[in-house]
Short mmCIF file of N, CA, C and O in Angstrom, two decimals:
data_model
loop_
_atom_site.label_atom_id
_atom_site.label_comp_id
_atom_site.label_asym_id
_atom_site.label_seq_id
_atom_site.Cartn_x
_atom_site.Cartn_y
_atom_site.Cartn_z
N UNK A 1091 0.87 -1.19 0.04
CA UNK A 1091 -0.07 0.07 -0.01
C UNK A 1091 0.89 1.23 0.03
O UNK A 1091 1.96 1.23 0.58
N UNK A 1092 0.38 2.27 -0.74
CA UNK A 1092 1.14 3.49 -0.78
C UNK A 1092 0.16 4.62 -0.60
O UNK A 1092 -0.99 4.53 -0.97
N UNK A 1093 0.66 5.77 -0.10
CA UNK A 1093 -0.14 7.08 -0.18
C UNK A 1093 0.22 7.60 -1.50
O UNK A 1093 1.36 7.87 -1.84
N UNK A 1094 -0.89 7.92 -2.27
CA UNK A 1094 -0.68 8.61 -3.55
C UNK A 1094 -1.52 9.76 -3.63
O UNK A 1094 -2.41 10.06 -2.81
N UNK A 1095 -1.36 10.61 -4.67
CA UNK A 1095 -2.07 11.87 -4.88
C UNK A 1095 -3.03 11.59 -6.13
O UNK A 1095 -2.56 11.19 -7.15
N UNK A 1096 -4.22 12.16 -6.01
CA UNK A 1096 -5.12 12.08 -7.20
C UNK A 1096 -4.86 13.21 -8.10
O UNK A 1096 -4.61 14.33 -7.60
N UNK A 1097 -4.54 12.83 -9.31
CA UNK A 1097 -4.13 13.88 -10.39
C UNK A 1097 -5.18 14.10 -11.36
O UNK A 1097 -5.23 15.12 -12.02
N UNK A 1098 -6.22 13.21 -11.43
CA UNK A 1098 -7.33 13.40 -12.37
C UNK A 1098 -8.48 12.63 -11.82
O UNK A 1098 -8.42 11.51 -11.36
N UNK A 1099 -9.70 13.28 -11.96
CA UNK A 1099 -10.96 12.66 -11.55
C UNK A 1099 -11.80 12.41 -12.80
O UNK A 1099 -12.24 13.43 -13.40
N UNK A 1100 -11.93 11.13 -13.17
CA UNK A 1100 -12.70 10.80 -14.41
C UNK A 1100 -14.23 10.71 -14.07
O UNK A 1100 -15.06 11.19 -14.79
N UNK A 1101 -14.56 10.01 -12.92
CA UNK A 1101 -15.96 9.96 -12.47
C UNK A 1101 -15.88 9.91 -11.01
O UNK A 1101 -14.83 10.25 -10.44
N UNK A 1102 -16.98 9.63 -10.36
CA UNK A 1102 -16.89 9.68 -8.97
C UNK A 1102 -16.19 8.42 -8.28
O UNK A 1102 -15.91 8.42 -7.11
N UNK A 1103 -15.88 7.36 -9.11
CA UNK A 1103 -15.17 6.27 -8.60
C UNK A 1103 -13.89 5.95 -9.38
O UNK A 1103 -13.04 5.12 -8.94
N UNK A 1104 -13.71 6.51 -10.61
CA UNK A 1104 -12.43 6.28 -11.43
C UNK A 1104 -11.57 7.47 -11.39
O UNK A 1104 -11.98 8.55 -11.69
N UNK A 1105 -10.31 7.28 -11.01
CA UNK A 1105 -9.33 8.33 -10.93
C UNK A 1105 -8.01 7.88 -11.47
O UNK A 1105 -7.71 6.81 -11.67
N UNK A 1106 -7.17 8.91 -11.65
CA UNK A 1106 -5.69 8.79 -12.02
C UNK A 1106 -5.06 9.21 -10.74
O UNK A 1106 -5.28 10.26 -10.22
N UNK A 1107 -4.21 8.32 -10.14
CA UNK A 1107 -3.35 8.62 -9.02
C UNK A 1107 -1.86 8.59 -9.38
O UNK A 1107 -1.46 7.94 -10.36
N UNK A 1108 -1.10 9.26 -8.61
CA UNK A 1108 0.35 9.37 -8.94
C UNK A 1108 1.17 9.08 -7.81
O UNK A 1108 0.75 9.40 -6.54
N UNK A 1109 2.33 8.49 -7.91
CA UNK A 1109 3.37 8.27 -6.90
C UNK A 1109 4.60 8.56 -7.49
O UNK A 1109 5.04 7.93 -8.43
N UNK A 1110 5.23 9.74 -7.08
CA UNK A 1110 6.50 10.19 -7.78
C UNK A 1110 6.12 10.51 -9.20
O UNK A 1110 5.26 11.26 -9.40
N UNK A 1111 6.86 10.03 -10.26
CA UNK A 1111 6.52 10.30 -11.57
C UNK A 1111 5.69 9.20 -12.27
O UNK A 1111 5.37 9.36 -13.41
N UNK A 1112 5.16 8.29 -11.47
CA UNK A 1112 4.34 7.20 -12.05
C UNK A 1112 2.86 7.57 -11.84
O UNK A 1112 2.41 7.96 -10.76
N UNK A 1113 2.08 7.22 -12.87
CA UNK A 1113 0.65 7.46 -12.78
C UNK A 1113 -0.10 6.13 -12.98
O UNK A 1113 0.41 5.33 -13.77
N UNK A 1114 -1.20 5.93 -12.27
CA UNK A 1114 -1.93 4.64 -12.35
C UNK A 1114 -3.52 5.01 -12.38
O UNK A 1114 -3.88 6.04 -11.88
N UNK A 1115 -4.17 4.10 -13.03
CA UNK A 1115 -5.71 4.23 -12.92
C UNK A 1115 -6.17 3.47 -11.70
O UNK A 1115 -5.66 2.38 -11.34
N UNK A 1116 -7.06 4.11 -10.93
CA UNK A 1116 -7.53 3.52 -9.71
C UNK A 1116 -8.98 3.75 -9.57
O UNK A 1116 -9.64 4.69 -9.99
N UNK A 1117 -9.71 2.80 -8.86
CA UNK A 1117 -11.10 2.91 -8.54
C UNK A 1117 -11.19 3.04 -7.06
O UNK A 1117 -10.40 2.47 -6.23
N UNK A 1118 -12.30 3.73 -6.60
CA UNK A 1118 -12.57 3.83 -5.26
C UNK A 1118 -13.46 2.78 -4.78
O UNK A 1118 -14.35 2.30 -5.50
N UNK A 1119 -13.43 2.24 -3.52
CA UNK A 1119 -14.26 1.22 -2.97
C UNK A 1119 -15.73 1.90 -2.90
O UNK A 1119 -15.85 3.04 -2.71
N UNK A 1120 -16.64 1.01 -3.04
CA UNK A 1120 -18.02 1.43 -2.98
C UNK A 1120 -18.73 0.84 -1.91
O UNK A 1120 -18.42 -0.22 -1.33
N UNK A 1121 -19.90 1.48 -1.55
CA UNK A 1121 -20.85 0.89 -0.55
C UNK A 1121 -22.22 0.64 -1.22
O UNK A 1121 -22.66 1.43 -2.11
N UNK A 1122 -22.88 -0.41 -0.75
CA UNK A 1122 -24.24 -0.70 -1.24
C UNK A 1122 -25.23 -0.40 -0.15
O UNK A 1122 -25.02 -0.90 0.93
N UNK A 1123 -26.16 0.51 -0.54
CA UNK A 1123 -27.36 0.81 0.47
C UNK A 1123 -28.63 0.44 -0.20
O UNK A 1123 -28.87 1.16 -1.13
N UNK A 1124 -29.17 -0.65 0.17
CA UNK A 1124 -30.33 -1.23 -0.51
C UNK A 1124 -29.92 -1.57 -1.88
O UNK A 1124 -29.04 -2.43 -2.07
N UNK A 1125 -30.61 -1.06 -2.93
CA UNK A 1125 -30.22 -1.36 -4.28
C UNK A 1125 -29.27 -0.33 -4.99
O UNK A 1125 -28.82 -0.54 -6.06
N UNK A 1126 -28.89 0.59 -4.23
CA UNK A 1126 -28.14 1.69 -4.76
C UNK A 1126 -26.61 1.58 -4.33
O UNK A 1126 -26.33 1.06 -3.24
N UNK A 1127 -25.65 1.89 -5.14
CA UNK A 1127 -24.31 1.85 -4.95
C UNK A 1127 -23.72 3.28 -4.79
O UNK A 1127 -24.05 4.12 -5.69
N UNK A 1128 -22.94 3.56 -3.80
CA UNK A 1128 -22.45 4.89 -3.56
C UNK A 1128 -20.89 4.76 -3.37
O UNK A 1128 -20.34 3.90 -2.78
N UNK A 1129 -20.24 5.87 -3.81
CA UNK A 1129 -18.82 6.07 -3.50
C UNK A 1129 -18.77 6.29 -1.99
O UNK A 1129 -19.62 6.95 -1.40
N UNK A 1130 -17.63 5.94 -1.39
CA UNK A 1130 -17.42 6.03 0.10
C UNK A 1130 -17.31 7.52 0.51
O UNK A 1130 -17.70 7.89 1.59
N UNK A 1131 -16.71 8.27 -0.39
CA UNK A 1131 -16.44 9.64 0.01
C UNK A 1131 -16.28 10.39 -1.37
O UNK A 1131 -16.03 9.83 -2.39
N UNK A 1132 -16.34 11.74 -1.36
CA UNK A 1132 -16.07 12.57 -2.46
C UNK A 1132 -14.55 12.89 -2.49
O UNK A 1132 -14.02 13.41 -1.55
N UNK A 1133 -13.81 12.35 -3.59
CA UNK A 1133 -12.35 12.61 -3.75
C UNK A 1133 -12.18 13.76 -4.72
O UNK A 1133 -12.89 13.69 -5.86
N UNK A 1134 -11.16 14.48 -4.59
CA UNK A 1134 -10.86 15.62 -5.35
C UNK A 1134 -9.39 15.57 -5.82
O UNK A 1134 -8.57 15.03 -5.20
N UNK A 1135 -9.17 16.23 -6.95
CA UNK A 1135 -7.80 16.23 -7.42
C UNK A 1135 -6.93 16.94 -6.43
O UNK A 1135 -7.30 17.96 -5.68
N UNK A 1136 -5.70 16.32 -6.00
CA UNK A 1136 -4.91 16.86 -5.02
C UNK A 1136 -5.03 16.18 -3.74
O UNK A 1136 -4.08 16.36 -2.83
N UNK A 1137 -6.02 15.37 -3.50
CA UNK A 1137 -6.27 14.58 -2.27
C UNK A 1137 -5.16 13.55 -2.21
O UNK A 1137 -4.79 12.92 -3.10
N UNK A 1138 -4.81 13.23 -0.91
CA UNK A 1138 -3.88 12.10 -0.68
C UNK A 1138 -4.78 10.97 -0.36
O UNK A 1138 -5.69 11.03 0.43
N UNK A 1139 -4.49 9.77 -0.98
CA UNK A 1139 -5.25 8.61 -0.73
C UNK A 1139 -4.44 7.41 -0.48
O UNK A 1139 -3.29 7.29 -0.94
N UNK A 1140 -4.87 6.42 0.29
CA UNK A 1140 -4.25 5.15 0.46
C UNK A 1140 -4.64 4.18 -0.60
O UNK A 1140 -5.85 3.92 -0.84
N UNK A 1141 -3.62 3.58 -1.32
CA UNK A 1141 -3.91 2.87 -2.54
C UNK A 1141 -3.18 1.51 -2.48
O UNK A 1141 -2.07 1.38 -1.99
N UNK A 1142 -3.90 0.40 -2.92
CA UNK A 1142 -3.39 -0.92 -3.02
C UNK A 1142 -3.31 -1.31 -4.37
O UNK A 1142 -4.33 -1.12 -5.09
N UNK A 1143 -2.23 -1.95 -4.85
CA UNK A 1143 -2.08 -2.42 -6.13
C UNK A 1143 -2.79 -3.85 -6.33
O UNK A 1143 -2.52 -4.72 -5.50
N UNK A 1144 -3.65 -3.94 -7.29
CA UNK A 1144 -4.30 -5.28 -7.59
C UNK A 1144 -4.16 -5.45 -8.99
O UNK A 1144 -4.97 -5.08 -9.93
N UNK A 1145 -3.04 -6.03 -9.57
CA UNK A 1145 -2.71 -6.15 -11.03
C UNK A 1145 -3.89 -6.73 -11.79
O UNK A 1145 -4.52 -7.67 -11.41
N UNK A 1146 -4.21 -6.07 -12.92
CA UNK A 1146 -5.26 -6.47 -13.83
C UNK A 1146 -6.61 -6.58 -13.17
O UNK A 1146 -7.45 -7.49 -13.45
N UNK A 1147 -6.85 -5.66 -12.20
CA UNK A 1147 -8.08 -5.68 -11.43
C UNK A 1147 -9.38 -5.60 -12.34
O UNK A 1147 -10.29 -6.39 -12.26
N UNK A 1148 -9.35 -4.52 -13.19
CA UNK A 1148 -10.46 -4.35 -14.14
C UNK A 1148 -9.93 -4.04 -15.46
O UNK A 1148 -9.10 -3.20 -15.62
N UNK A 1149 -10.54 -4.68 -16.46
CA UNK A 1149 -10.25 -4.32 -17.83
C UNK A 1149 -11.41 -4.70 -18.70
O UNK A 1149 -12.08 -5.62 -18.44
N UNK A 1150 -11.56 -4.00 -19.70
CA UNK A 1150 -12.69 -4.38 -20.70
C UNK A 1150 -12.30 -5.47 -21.49
O UNK A 1150 -11.17 -5.86 -21.70
N UNK A 1151 -13.25 -6.17 -22.06
CA UNK A 1151 -13.10 -7.43 -22.82
C UNK A 1151 -12.10 -7.25 -24.09
O UNK A 1151 -11.42 -8.05 -24.45
N UNK A 1152 -12.07 -5.97 -24.52
CA UNK A 1152 -11.38 -5.62 -25.73
C UNK A 1152 -9.89 -5.36 -25.35
O UNK A 1152 -8.99 -5.24 -26.27
N UNK A 1153 -9.59 -5.27 -24.11
CA UNK A 1153 -8.18 -4.91 -23.75
C UNK A 1153 -7.38 -6.21 -23.53
O UNK A 1153 -7.84 -7.23 -23.11
N UNK A 1154 -6.09 -6.17 -24.06
CA UNK A 1154 -5.25 -7.26 -23.81
C UNK A 1154 -4.68 -7.22 -22.36
O UNK A 1154 -4.72 -6.15 -21.71
N UNK A 1155 -4.20 -8.37 -21.91
CA UNK A 1155 -3.51 -8.32 -20.57
C UNK A 1155 -2.38 -7.40 -20.63
O UNK A 1155 -1.59 -7.30 -21.61
N UNK A 1156 -2.20 -6.65 -19.60
CA UNK A 1156 -1.09 -5.69 -19.53
C UNK A 1156 -1.40 -4.35 -20.22
O UNK A 1156 -0.49 -3.45 -20.25
N UNK A 1157 -2.65 -4.11 -20.63
CA UNK A 1157 -2.96 -2.90 -21.23
C UNK A 1157 -2.80 -1.71 -20.31
O UNK A 1157 -3.14 -1.84 -19.11
N UNK A 1158 -2.28 -0.66 -20.77
CA UNK A 1158 -2.06 0.50 -19.88
C UNK A 1158 -3.35 1.20 -19.47
O UNK A 1158 -3.29 2.04 -18.48
N UNK A 1159 -4.40 0.88 -20.07
CA UNK A 1159 -5.70 1.44 -19.77
C UNK A 1159 -6.48 0.71 -18.68
O UNK A 1159 -7.49 1.03 -18.23
N UNK A 1160 -5.97 -0.50 -18.29
CA UNK A 1160 -6.66 -1.31 -17.30
C UNK A 1160 -6.44 -0.67 -15.92
O UNK A 1160 -5.50 0.12 -15.76
N UNK A 1161 -7.40 -0.89 -15.05
CA UNK A 1161 -7.28 -0.39 -13.77
C UNK A 1161 -6.64 -1.43 -12.84
O UNK A 1161 -6.98 -2.61 -12.79
N UNK A 1162 -5.51 -1.01 -12.23
CA UNK A 1162 -4.65 -1.88 -11.44
C UNK A 1162 -4.50 -1.52 -9.99
O UNK A 1162 -3.74 -2.11 -9.29
N UNK A 1163 -5.30 -0.47 -9.59
CA UNK A 1163 -5.12 0.02 -8.23
C UNK A 1163 -6.49 0.27 -7.60
O UNK A 1163 -7.43 0.71 -8.33
N UNK A 1164 -6.58 0.06 -6.28
CA UNK A 1164 -7.94 0.26 -5.59
C UNK A 1164 -7.59 1.34 -4.45
O UNK A 1164 -6.61 1.24 -3.68
N UNK A 1165 -8.36 2.33 -4.43
CA UNK A 1165 -8.27 3.37 -3.37
C UNK A 1165 -9.04 2.87 -2.24
O UNK A 1165 -10.12 2.68 -2.23
N UNK A 1166 -8.22 2.69 -1.12
CA UNK A 1166 -8.78 2.22 0.11
C UNK A 1166 -9.46 3.31 1.02
O UNK A 1166 -10.51 3.18 1.51
N UNK A 1167 -8.90 4.45 0.91
CA UNK A 1167 -9.59 5.69 1.70
C UNK A 1167 -8.78 6.84 1.55
O UNK A 1167 -7.61 6.98 1.06
N UNK A 1168 -9.39 7.89 1.95
CA UNK A 1168 -8.81 9.29 2.01
C UNK A 1168 -7.83 9.45 3.25
O UNK A 1168 -8.17 9.07 4.44
N UNK A 1169 -6.67 10.00 3.06
CA UNK A 1169 -5.77 10.29 4.08
C UNK A 1169 -6.03 11.66 4.56
O UNK A 1169 -6.10 12.60 3.71
N UNK A 1170 -6.30 11.90 5.82
CA UNK A 1170 -6.61 13.22 6.31
C UNK A 1170 -5.35 14.12 6.12
O UNK A 1170 -4.24 13.64 6.06
N UNK A 1171 -5.64 15.44 6.03
CA UNK A 1171 -4.50 16.33 5.84
C UNK A 1171 -3.44 16.14 6.94
O UNK A 1171 -3.85 16.23 8.18
N UNK A 1172 -2.21 15.82 6.57
CA UNK A 1172 -1.16 15.54 7.64
C UNK A 1172 0.11 15.32 6.86
O UNK A 1172 0.10 15.45 5.62
N UNK A 1173 1.13 15.18 7.59
CA UNK A 1173 2.44 14.83 7.04
C UNK A 1173 2.61 13.31 7.25
O UNK A 1173 2.38 12.78 8.28
N UNK A 1174 2.83 12.57 6.15
CA UNK A 1174 3.00 11.07 6.37
C UNK A 1174 4.39 10.73 5.88
O UNK A 1174 5.05 11.30 5.06
N UNK A 1175 4.92 9.67 6.59
CA UNK A 1175 6.17 9.18 6.23
C UNK A 1175 6.03 7.73 5.87
O UNK A 1175 5.33 6.90 6.44
N UNK A 1176 6.62 7.45 4.59
CA UNK A 1176 6.45 6.11 4.06
C UNK A 1176 7.35 5.14 4.91
O UNK A 1176 8.36 5.42 5.38
N UNK A 1177 6.71 3.99 5.10
CA UNK A 1177 7.40 2.93 5.82
C UNK A 1177 8.38 2.28 4.82
O UNK A 1177 7.94 1.62 3.85
N UNK A 1178 9.64 2.39 5.20
CA UNK A 1178 10.76 1.73 4.40
C UNK A 1178 10.49 0.17 4.44
O UNK A 1178 10.22 -0.41 5.48
N UNK A 1179 10.56 -0.58 3.27
CA UNK A 1179 10.59 -2.03 3.28
C UNK A 1179 9.26 -2.60 3.74
O UNK A 1179 9.29 -3.54 4.42
N UNK A 1180 8.19 -1.83 3.48
CA UNK A 1180 6.77 -2.25 4.02
C UNK A 1180 6.43 -3.69 3.61
O UNK A 1180 6.05 -4.52 4.38
N UNK A 1181 6.71 -4.05 2.31
CA UNK A 1181 6.31 -5.34 1.85
C UNK A 1181 7.12 -6.39 2.52
O UNK A 1181 6.63 -7.46 2.74
N UNK A 1182 8.44 -6.16 2.72
CA UNK A 1182 9.25 -7.11 3.52
C UNK A 1182 8.68 -7.34 4.86
O UNK A 1182 8.71 -8.49 5.44
N UNK A 1183 8.30 -6.26 5.54
CA UNK A 1183 7.81 -6.39 6.89
C UNK A 1183 6.53 -7.24 6.96
O UNK A 1183 6.28 -8.08 7.81
N UNK A 1184 5.66 -7.00 6.01
CA UNK A 1184 4.37 -7.73 5.98
C UNK A 1184 4.57 -9.24 5.68
O UNK A 1184 3.88 -10.09 6.33
N UNK A 1185 5.51 -9.64 4.78
CA UNK A 1185 5.77 -10.99 4.61
C UNK A 1185 6.24 -11.74 5.74
O UNK A 1185 6.06 -12.89 5.99
N UNK A 1186 6.94 -11.02 6.71
CA UNK A 1186 7.43 -11.76 7.89
C UNK A 1186 6.31 -11.96 8.98
O UNK A 1186 6.52 -12.83 9.83
N UNK A 1187 5.23 -11.27 8.88
CA UNK A 1187 4.17 -11.43 9.84
C UNK A 1187 3.42 -12.76 9.60
O UNK A 1187 3.09 -13.14 8.52
#
C-alpha cells in the first residue's frame, strides 16, 4: 500500500493517481445501500489517498492483458491532511508477519 495523490478525476469512482513520476488508474471502494451503490467519499484532485495495487483488477473485454488502460489500483480511503512518512521496506515487513 502506498499514499498517492489524485491527479485526475474521471468519475466519482475512477481516478488517476500518482506516486513520484508514475501514474496509475484507480477505482474507489463502493458501498451498497439497498439497491443503490455509492462512493465512500467525495475525492478531489490533490487529495492524498491510500492505494493498494491489484494487477489487472479491471479491464474491458477488448483490452489485452497488461493494457496501460486497465485499472490496477484500488483506493482504500482518504488520508486526512497531515504529514506522512512512508514505511521503508513495508512489503518485506508484511511478509514476515
